[in-house]
Structure formats: C-alpha cells, structure tokens
Short mmCIF file of C-alpha atoms (C1' of nucleotides) in Angstrom, two decimals:
data_model
loop_
_atom_site.label_atom_id
_atom_site.label_comp_id
_atom_site.label_asym_id
_atom_site.label_seq_id
_atom_site.Cartn_x
_atom_site.Cartn_y
_atom_site.Cartn_z
CA MET R 1 52.10 -1.55 34.81
CA SER R 2 49.94 1.90 34.94
CA ASP R 3 46.96 2.48 32.30
CA GLN R 4 49.31 5.39 31.04
CA SER R 5 52.09 3.10 30.42
CA ILE R 6 50.43 0.34 28.68
CA LYS R 7 49.02 3.08 26.01
CA GLU R 8 52.22 4.42 25.43
CA LEU R 9 53.43 0.64 25.21
CA VAL R 10 50.73 0.00 22.74
CA ASP R 11 51.12 3.18 20.36
CA HIS R 12 54.76 2.23 20.36
CA TYR R 13 54.26 -1.20 18.98
CA ILE R 14 51.67 -0.20 16.44
CA HIS R 15 53.81 2.66 15.10
CA VAL R 16 56.97 0.38 15.08
CA SER R 17 55.49 -2.57 13.61
CA PHE R 18 53.80 -0.49 10.90
CA SER R 19 56.88 1.20 9.98
CA VAL R 20 59.19 -1.99 9.85
CA ASN R 21 56.56 -3.63 7.89
CA LYS R 22 56.33 -0.90 5.07
CA LEU R 23 60.10 -0.92 4.68
CA ALA R 24 60.81 -4.47 4.83
CA GLU R 25 57.94 -4.75 2.16
CA GLY R 26 59.39 -2.29 0.25
CA MET R 27 63.05 -3.83 0.85
CA VAL R 28 61.94 -7.10 -0.44
CA LYS R 29 60.43 -5.93 -3.55
CA GLY R 30 63.56 -4.03 -4.54
CA GLN R 31 65.42 -7.25 -4.56
CA ILE R 32 62.60 -9.34 -6.37
CA GLY R 33 60.20 -6.84 -7.66
CA LEU R 34 61.43 -7.25 -11.91
CA ASP R 35 60.29 -11.05 -11.89
CA LEU R 36 57.61 -11.36 -9.13
CA THR R 37 55.47 -9.58 -6.59
CA ASN R 38 55.83 -10.05 -3.02
CA ASP R 39 52.80 -12.22 -2.66
CA GLN R 40 53.92 -14.38 -5.35
CA HIS R 41 57.31 -14.66 -4.05
CA TYR R 42 56.03 -15.85 -0.48
CA THR R 43 53.80 -18.42 -2.19
CA LEU R 44 57.08 -19.75 -4.00
CA ARG R 45 58.59 -19.58 -0.72
CA TYR R 46 55.78 -21.49 1.14
CA ILE R 47 55.65 -24.33 -1.44
CA ASN R 48 59.39 -24.59 -1.59
CA LYS R 49 59.28 -25.10 2.12
CA VAL R 50 56.49 -27.81 2.19
CA GLY R 51 57.39 -29.33 -1.24
CA SER R 52 54.05 -29.93 -2.06
CA CYS R 53 50.68 -28.36 -0.70
CA THR R 54 46.70 -27.15 -2.01
CA SER R 55 45.15 -24.17 -2.30
CA SER R 56 42.87 -24.61 1.21
CA GLU R 57 46.27 -25.15 2.73
CA LEU R 58 47.59 -22.02 1.53
CA ALA R 59 44.70 -19.87 1.92
CA ALA R 60 44.93 -21.02 5.76
CA VAL R 61 48.41 -19.79 6.12
CA PHE R 62 48.07 -16.78 3.99
CA ASP R 63 44.69 -16.14 5.77
CA VAL R 64 42.65 -15.44 2.98
CA LYS R 65 39.77 -16.96 1.16
CA LYS R 66 40.71 -19.93 -1.39
CA SER R 67 39.44 -18.05 -4.47
CA ALA R 68 42.37 -15.51 -3.57
CA ILE R 69 44.87 -18.24 -3.83
CA THR R 70 43.27 -19.44 -7.01
CA ALA R 71 44.12 -16.29 -8.78
CA ILE R 72 47.84 -16.21 -7.42
CA ILE R 73 48.47 -19.88 -8.08
CA THR R 74 46.79 -18.95 -11.93
CA ARG R 75 49.22 -16.21 -12.36
CA LEU R 76 52.13 -18.33 -11.08
CA TRP R 77 51.24 -21.25 -13.46
CA GLU R 78 50.73 -18.83 -16.43
CA LYS R 79 54.52 -18.08 -16.14
CA GLY R 80 55.55 -21.65 -15.61
CA LEU R 81 56.41 -21.55 -12.35
CA ILE R 82 54.21 -23.91 -10.77
CA LEU R 83 52.48 -27.62 -11.50
CA ARG R 84 48.78 -28.41 -10.77
CA THR R 85 48.32 -32.10 -10.14
CA ARG R 86 45.25 -33.66 -9.33
CA ASP R 87 45.02 -36.52 -6.65
CA GLU R 88 43.99 -39.67 -7.97
CA ASN R 89 42.54 -41.08 -4.64
CA ASP R 90 40.52 -37.63 -4.11
CA ARG R 91 39.94 -35.93 -7.28
CA ARG R 92 38.58 -32.74 -5.49
CA VAL R 93 42.39 -32.10 -4.55
CA VAL R 94 45.04 -30.37 -6.31
CA TYR R 95 48.54 -30.45 -5.55
CA LEU R 96 50.86 -27.48 -6.02
CA THR R 97 54.48 -28.00 -6.56
CA LEU R 98 57.35 -25.80 -8.01
CA THR R 99 58.42 -26.87 -11.68
CA GLU R 100 61.94 -26.63 -12.56
CA LYS R 101 61.61 -23.14 -13.38
CA GLY R 102 59.90 -22.28 -10.28
CA ASN R 103 62.54 -23.63 -8.25
CA GLU R 104 65.33 -21.73 -9.97
CA LEU R 105 63.74 -18.01 -9.77
CA PHE R 106 62.91 -19.07 -6.06
CA GLN R 107 66.46 -19.75 -5.26
CA LYS R 108 67.79 -16.93 -7.53
CA THR R 109 65.50 -14.42 -5.34
CA GLU R 110 65.96 -16.16 -2.03
CA GLU R 111 69.79 -15.91 -2.42
CA ARG R 112 69.20 -12.07 -2.77
CA ILE R 113 66.92 -11.75 0.09
CA GLN R 114 68.95 -13.88 2.34
CA ALA R 115 72.02 -11.69 1.60
CA LEU R 116 69.84 -8.55 2.66
CA VAL R 117 68.22 -9.96 5.76
CA GLU R 118 71.68 -11.28 6.72
CA SER R 119 73.48 -8.03 6.30
CA ILE R 120 70.71 -6.26 8.52
CA ILE R 121 70.33 -8.50 11.39
CA THR R 122 74.50 -9.24 11.70
CA LYS R 123 74.20 -5.70 12.92
CA PHE R 124 72.44 -6.96 16.11
CA ASP R 125 74.49 -9.09 19.07
CA GLN R 126 73.56 -12.68 18.88
CA ASP R 127 71.93 -12.66 22.51
CA GLU R 128 69.52 -9.54 21.51
CA LEU R 129 68.62 -11.28 18.31
CA VAL R 130 67.83 -14.56 19.87
CA GLN R 131 65.90 -12.78 22.43
CA PHE R 132 63.81 -10.54 19.89
CA LEU R 133 62.91 -13.68 18.22
CA LYS R 134 62.02 -15.22 21.11
CA THR R 135 59.51 -12.67 21.85
CA TYR R 136 58.37 -12.54 18.58
CA ASP R 137 57.64 -16.56 18.44
CA LYS R 138 55.64 -15.98 21.64
CA LEU R 139 53.75 -13.39 20.06
CA LYS R 140 53.05 -15.52 16.93
CA GLU R 141 51.79 -18.28 19.10
CA ILE R 142 49.56 -15.85 21.32
CA LEU R 143 48.08 -14.40 17.93
CA LEU R 144 47.57 -18.04 16.46
CA GLU R 145 45.87 -19.17 19.92
CA ARG R 146 43.64 -16.09 19.53
CA LYS R 147 42.66 -16.98 15.97
CA SER R 148 41.65 -20.35 16.83
CA ARG R 149 39.48 -19.21 19.62
CA VAL R 150 38.11 -16.23 17.57
CA GLU R 151 36.83 -18.09 14.66
CA MET Y 1 78.56 -16.59 14.79
CA SER Y 2 78.84 -19.46 12.26
CA ASP Y 3 77.52 -19.35 8.92
CA GLN Y 4 74.82 -22.20 9.59
CA SER Y 5 73.35 -20.08 12.86
CA ILE Y 6 73.10 -17.28 10.63
CA LYS Y 7 71.26 -18.92 7.86
CA GLU Y 8 68.93 -20.17 10.57
CA LEU Y 9 68.66 -16.94 12.10
CA VAL Y 10 67.70 -15.24 8.93
CA ASP Y 11 65.10 -18.01 7.97
CA HIS Y 12 63.49 -17.90 11.71
CA TYR Y 13 63.08 -13.93 11.10
CA ILE Y 14 61.72 -14.38 7.45
CA HIS Y 15 59.00 -16.93 8.82
CA VAL Y 16 58.15 -15.60 12.14
CA SER Y 17 57.71 -11.84 10.70
CA PHE Y 18 55.56 -13.31 7.71
CA SER Y 19 53.22 -15.20 10.03
CA VAL Y 20 52.84 -12.26 12.62
CA ASN Y 21 52.44 -9.86 9.69
CA LYS Y 22 49.57 -11.82 8.29
CA LEU Y 23 47.72 -12.59 11.68
CA ALA Y 24 48.18 -9.16 12.96
CA GLU Y 25 46.65 -7.77 9.42
CA GLY Y 26 43.68 -10.32 9.73
CA MET Y 27 42.99 -9.25 13.18
CA VAL Y 28 43.02 -5.62 12.66
CA LYS Y 29 40.84 -6.28 9.74
CA GLY Y 30 38.16 -7.77 12.05
CA GLN Y 31 38.10 -5.02 14.21
CA ILE Y 32 37.72 -2.27 11.46
CA GLY Y 33 36.28 -4.30 8.57
CA LEU Y 34 33.06 -2.65 8.21
CA ASP Y 35 33.63 0.74 7.52
CA LEU Y 36 37.26 0.82 6.52
CA THR Y 37 40.21 -1.27 4.85
CA ASN Y 38 43.44 -1.45 6.61
CA ASP Y 39 45.12 1.32 4.55
CA GLN Y 40 42.60 3.47 5.08
CA HIS Y 41 42.65 3.06 8.67
CA TYR Y 42 46.27 3.33 8.71
CA THR Y 43 45.89 6.92 6.39
CA LEU Y 44 43.36 8.02 9.01
CA ARG Y 45 45.90 6.83 12.00
CA TYR Y 46 48.80 8.94 10.74
CA ILE Y 47 46.63 12.17 9.55
CA ASN Y 48 45.34 11.74 12.82
CA LYS Y 49 48.82 11.61 14.50
CA VAL Y 50 50.09 14.50 12.98
CA GLY Y 51 46.93 16.74 12.25
CA SER Y 52 47.65 17.71 8.80
CA CYS Y 53 50.02 16.61 6.00
CA THR Y 54 50.06 16.32 2.23
CA SER Y 55 50.32 13.22 -0.29
CA SER Y 56 53.79 13.83 -0.63
CA GLU Y 57 54.61 13.14 3.07
CA LEU Y 58 52.10 10.24 2.90
CA ALA Y 59 53.76 8.61 -0.02
CA ALA Y 60 57.06 9.21 1.66
CA VAL Y 61 55.56 7.30 4.96
CA PHE Y 62 53.57 4.70 3.12
CA ASP Y 63 56.45 3.93 0.96
CA VAL Y 64 54.45 4.16 -2.30
CA LYS Y 65 54.02 6.64 -5.32
CA LYS Y 66 52.09 9.58 -4.89
CA SER Y 67 49.02 8.38 -7.39
CA ALA Y 68 48.46 5.53 -4.99
CA ILE Y 69 47.85 7.96 -2.25
CA THR Y 70 45.49 10.27 -4.62
CA ALA Y 71 43.41 6.97 -4.94
CA ILE Y 72 43.31 6.07 -1.18
CA ILE Y 73 42.51 9.90 -0.33
CA THR Y 74 39.84 10.11 -3.05
CA ARG Y 75 37.99 7.11 -1.41
CA LEU Y 76 38.30 8.58 2.08
CA TRP Y 77 37.10 11.82 0.72
CA GLU Y 78 33.97 10.32 -0.99
CA LYS Y 79 33.20 9.12 2.12
CA GLY Y 80 33.29 12.38 3.89
CA LEU Y 81 36.42 11.66 6.08
CA ILE Y 82 38.82 13.82 4.87
CA LEU Y 83 39.34 17.44 3.77
CA ARG Y 84 41.58 18.86 1.33
CA THR Y 85 42.71 22.35 1.65
CA ARG Y 86 44.75 24.22 -0.92
CA ASP Y 87 47.64 26.03 0.60
CA GLU Y 88 47.42 29.78 -0.19
CA ASN Y 89 51.02 30.58 -0.23
CA ASP Y 90 52.22 27.57 -2.55
CA ARG Y 91 48.87 26.81 -4.21
CA ARG Y 92 50.36 23.39 -5.59
CA VAL Y 93 50.35 21.81 -1.95
CA VAL Y 94 47.10 20.66 -0.57
CA TYR Y 95 46.69 19.89 3.19
CA LEU Y 96 44.68 16.74 4.20
CA THR Y 97 43.03 17.03 7.56
CA LEU Y 98 40.30 14.77 9.04
CA THR Y 99 36.70 15.81 8.95
CA GLU Y 100 34.55 15.63 12.14
CA LYS Y 101 33.17 12.49 10.74
CA GLY Y 102 36.68 11.05 10.12
CA ASN Y 103 37.83 11.90 13.34
CA GLU Y 104 34.60 10.19 15.00
CA LEU Y 105 35.07 7.16 13.19
CA PHE Y 106 39.28 6.74 13.84
CA GLN Y 107 38.55 7.28 17.51
CA LYS Y 108 35.75 4.30 17.41
CA THR Y 109 38.09 2.18 15.42
CA GLU Y 110 41.08 3.14 17.33
CA GLU Y 111 39.42 2.23 20.68
CA ARG Y 112 38.99 -1.32 19.60
CA ILE Y 113 42.23 -1.79 18.16
CA GLN Y 114 43.67 -0.32 21.34
CA ALA Y 115 41.94 -2.73 23.56
CA LEU Y 116 43.00 -5.84 21.18
CA VAL Y 117 46.87 -4.92 21.24
CA GLU Y 118 46.45 -4.17 24.76
CA SER Y 119 44.94 -7.49 25.29
CA ILE Y 120 47.87 -9.11 23.80
CA ILE Y 121 50.87 -7.32 24.83
CA THR Y 122 49.99 -7.42 28.33
CA LYS Y 123 50.64 -11.19 28.27
CA PHE Y 124 54.56 -10.09 28.24
CA ASP Y 125 56.61 -9.14 31.14
CA GLN Y 126 57.00 -5.24 31.02
CA ASP Y 127 60.75 -5.88 31.00
CA GLU Y 128 60.45 -8.18 27.96
CA LEU Y 129 58.28 -6.01 25.96
CA VAL Y 130 60.61 -3.13 26.55
CA GLN Y 131 63.56 -5.03 25.18
CA PHE Y 132 61.51 -6.38 22.35
CA LEU Y 133 60.39 -2.88 21.49
CA LYS Y 134 63.95 -1.57 22.09
CA THR Y 135 65.19 -3.99 19.37
CA TYR Y 136 62.40 -3.18 16.98
CA ASP Y 137 63.30 0.45 16.99
CA LYS Y 138 66.35 -0.42 16.34
CA LEU Y 139 65.52 -2.60 13.25
CA LYS Y 140 63.67 0.26 12.24
CA GLU Y 141 66.32 2.89 12.27
CA ILE Y 142 68.66 0.33 10.73
CA LEU Y 143 65.97 -0.19 7.64
CA LEU Y 144 65.58 3.47 7.36
CA GLU Y 145 69.11 4.49 7.12
CA ARG Y 146 69.66 1.43 4.60
CA LYS Y 147 66.77 3.15 2.61
CA SER Y 148 68.18 6.64 2.46
CA ARG Y 149 71.75 4.92 1.78
CA VAL Y 150 70.00 2.57 -1.21
CA GLU Y 151 67.47 5.33 -2.86
"C1'" DG W 1 22.29 -48.08 -2.15
"C1'" DG W 2 20.47 -43.58 -2.75
"C1'" DT W 3 19.81 -39.13 -1.09
"C1'" DT W 4 21.97 -35.58 1.44
"C1'" DA W 5 26.31 -32.96 3.52
"C1'" DA W 6 30.38 -31.57 3.12
"C1'" DT W 7 34.55 -30.53 0.78
"C1'" DA W 8 38.07 -28.76 -2.90
"C1'" DG W 9 38.76 -25.84 -6.14
"C1'" DT W 10 37.23 -22.63 -9.78
"C1'" DT W 11 34.93 -18.51 -12.01
"C1'" DA W 12 32.72 -14.10 -12.24
"C1'" DA W 13 31.91 -9.24 -10.81
"C1'" DA W 14 33.12 -5.91 -7.81
"C1'" DT W 15 36.42 -3.28 -5.03
"C1'" DA W 16 40.87 -1.72 -3.53
"C1'" DG W 17 45.55 -0.56 -4.12
"C1'" DT W 18 49.48 -0.38 -6.70
"C1'" DT W 19 52.65 1.09 -11.07
"C1'" DT W 20 54.02 4.01 -15.14
"C1'" DA W 21 53.38 7.53 -17.82
"C1'" DA W 22 51.41 11.94 -19.23
"C1'" DC W 23 49.47 15.99 -17.59
"C1'" DA W 24 48.35 20.94 -15.31
"C1'" DG W 25 49.28 24.16 -12.32
"C1'" DT W 26 52.66 26.68 -9.65
"C1'" DT W 27 57.00 28.02 -7.75
"C1'" DA W 28 62.31 28.13 -8.00
"C1'" DA W 29 66.78 28.88 -10.46
"C1'" DA W 30 69.13 30.20 -14.58
"C1'" DT I 1 61.59 35.25 -18.80
"C1'" DT I 2 62.75 30.85 -20.14
"C1'" DT I 3 63.65 26.59 -18.29
"C1'" DA I 4 63.65 23.46 -14.48
"C1'" DA I 5 61.56 21.28 -10.70
"C1'" DC I 6 57.80 19.87 -7.68
"C1'" DT I 7 52.54 18.62 -6.13
"C1'" DG I 8 48.89 16.44 -7.21
"C1'" DT I 9 45.73 14.46 -10.50
"C1'" DT I 10 44.32 11.29 -14.41
"C1'" DA I 11 44.23 7.03 -17.15
"C1'" DA I 12 45.52 2.47 -18.21
"C1'" DA I 13 47.18 -1.78 -16.79
"C1'" DC I 14 47.89 -5.13 -13.57
"C1'" DT I 15 47.77 -7.64 -8.70
"C1'" DA I 16 44.95 -9.05 -4.93
"C1'" DT I 17 40.99 -9.42 -2.38
"C1'" DT I 18 35.84 -10.74 -1.24
"C1'" DT I 19 31.21 -12.78 -2.17
"C1'" DA I 20 28.47 -15.44 -4.18
"C1'" DA I 21 27.43 -18.85 -7.41
"C1'" DC I 22 28.77 -23.18 -9.78
"C1'" DT I 23 31.27 -28.14 -10.64
"C1'" DA I 24 33.04 -31.98 -9.48
"C1'" DT I 25 34.11 -35.24 -5.96
"C1'" DT I 26 33.49 -37.41 -1.44
"C1'" DA I 27 31.45 -38.70 3.07
"C1'" DA I 28 27.42 -39.32 5.79
"C1'" DC I 29 23.06 -41.13 7.01
"C1'" DC I 30 19.08 -43.34 6.79
#
DNA sequence: GGTTAATAGTTAAATAGTTTAACAGTTAAA
DNA sequence: TTTAACTGTTAAACTATTTAACTATTAACC
C-alpha cells in the first residue's frame, strides 16, 4: 500500500465514520427524543441487556468517569426508570436494575429503533452485511486491545 | 433472510457501532484533549476542508440547530482560531475561516490523529478495508436519503 | 487487631454542547 | 412597499462531562 493511498483511506474513514455517526445519532434521537436522551436510552439498553450492573461497570463501558454515570443514573432514577439496590455483602456496591416502568419504556423505544435499523440494513445483501459486521468487530477488537495497552 | 437472523444482525450492528463509537471518541480525545474538545476539532476539520463556510452549513453537516453552532464558533473565536467575515453582498451571511493559529493547531492535532488511524487501519488487508469503506459509504448514502425524505 | 490502602459511589463547581423561543438585521417576494 | 423568509445571535434551561474533595466501606499488612 503506498503512502498516498493510506492517507486517502484514512481521510475516507474519518469522513464517513463522522457522517454516519451524526446521521445515526440524529435518527435515534428522532425515534426516542420525546421521553429520553440518546445517552439515557443507551444506559437503559445496557442495563436491560445485562439485567443488573454497577456504576463502575457503566463508566468502563461508556468510557467516562463514574461521576458522569451518577448524573445520568440520578436523572433516570428521578423518572422512576431505575432502581438502586445496595449489596448487603459489600455495602459500597450499588446494583442498578430497570423498574417495570423503565423496562416498558425501553421496550417501546427499542421496537422503534429495531424497526428503523432493520429498514436500513435490509437494503444490503446478507453477504455484504455479514462481511461489514465482521470487519467492524475486528475494528472493535483492535481498539479494545489498543485501549488496554495505552491505559 | 429469516426474521430471527435479521433481529440478530440488527442487535449486532447496534452493539458494535456503539462500542466502536465510544472507543474512537475516547481515542481521539486522548490525542487532542489538551487544546480542543472533539466537537471543536471536528469543526476546525470541516472548515479546513472547505476553506470557508457559514454557520447554517455547519448546522446542516453536524445535524444540530444554528444556535449550537454559534456557541461552538464563539468558543473557537475566543481562542483566536477562527475568523468571522461578513459577506458584503448579503450582509446576513458570515463566513467562517481558520486563522493562522487555527490552521497550525488543526494541522498539529491532525497529524496525531492521522498517525493513530493509520496505525489501526493498516492492520487490515487493503481489500477488506476497501470493501468496508464501500459498504460504509453505501450506509451513509442510505441515511442521507432517508433524512432528506423524513425532514 | 489496628492502622493504612484501596474501592464504590456521591457531591459540588466548572465547562461544553444542545434545544427552544425570541430577536435584529437583511434580503426576497407579493 | 409591505410582508415574508432567511442568517445569525442571545438568553434560559437542560444534559453530559471532568476534576477534586468527600463518605462509607472493605482489604491489606505489620
């Protein structure tokens, strides 16, 4: 690969990932904007997926400080969407779970997002899509590996 | 494609794009965090690319309201990185350009980001990378088309 | 066992980014 | 020439973020 073509590929990647990000964020917001912010939705998504987690875990997954998570969680808690439960064995730890209301709201917004993403990705051949996700996964692994090496 | 496999692909896409986003944002921040925020860097990047643009144009590209752009531009202007020049023919319009200082700062951070992205994408075969970007471009076009249709 | 370390989470202050709504100045249209 | 549309800004309100200090709790070590 010549230096020239590498620079072009780098520029290309930076440009397209930026554009797709902005467009996707706007799209998600359009689906959930009335009840939740995007970050709040992603938080509910994660807790829904794992069932129960801690603030420290969320901070690691979202790559932000714990105090940022406290702020998001407090807002969701004020809306009655999240439960905070102290661990009786280690009283430093607080487990986060969805309330009934939180689960319902997540499922409702999730349906819309699933439908939206589905309407988009079904415009690709399955082969193309599978290959795309494979490379995307590989990229994720490389970034994860790099992060663990740097920090 | 069965419904089941579609749902799996949708979940897969949502998950991997979220993770890569968070990791990439953190990485970019690590490179530029001292002088600029990520959004400020992306703003300088865009102006550098097109040479000169307006707030309305930036608002469209970033998919936010014009007042959000005013805030970002004002911060960059206060740092002496951006010039605001009124159009003499249409005095509503303000052209945004980089100052010498803005250009220097962008080039400096850009070098680091280019090196970073290069170190990552050169871990892929050129063929795989080209195919990935091709699909990514297609995704961008689909999102753009959808956006123009919805709004 | 008692002191010291580390850990989990919160709080407070400061900053960035965002939206909505109202506005000024300017240009286009009727 | 009046009215409508457009460009950018301001102000208020809110969300998200970081840093630094703090509380409460648990683990480590001598």
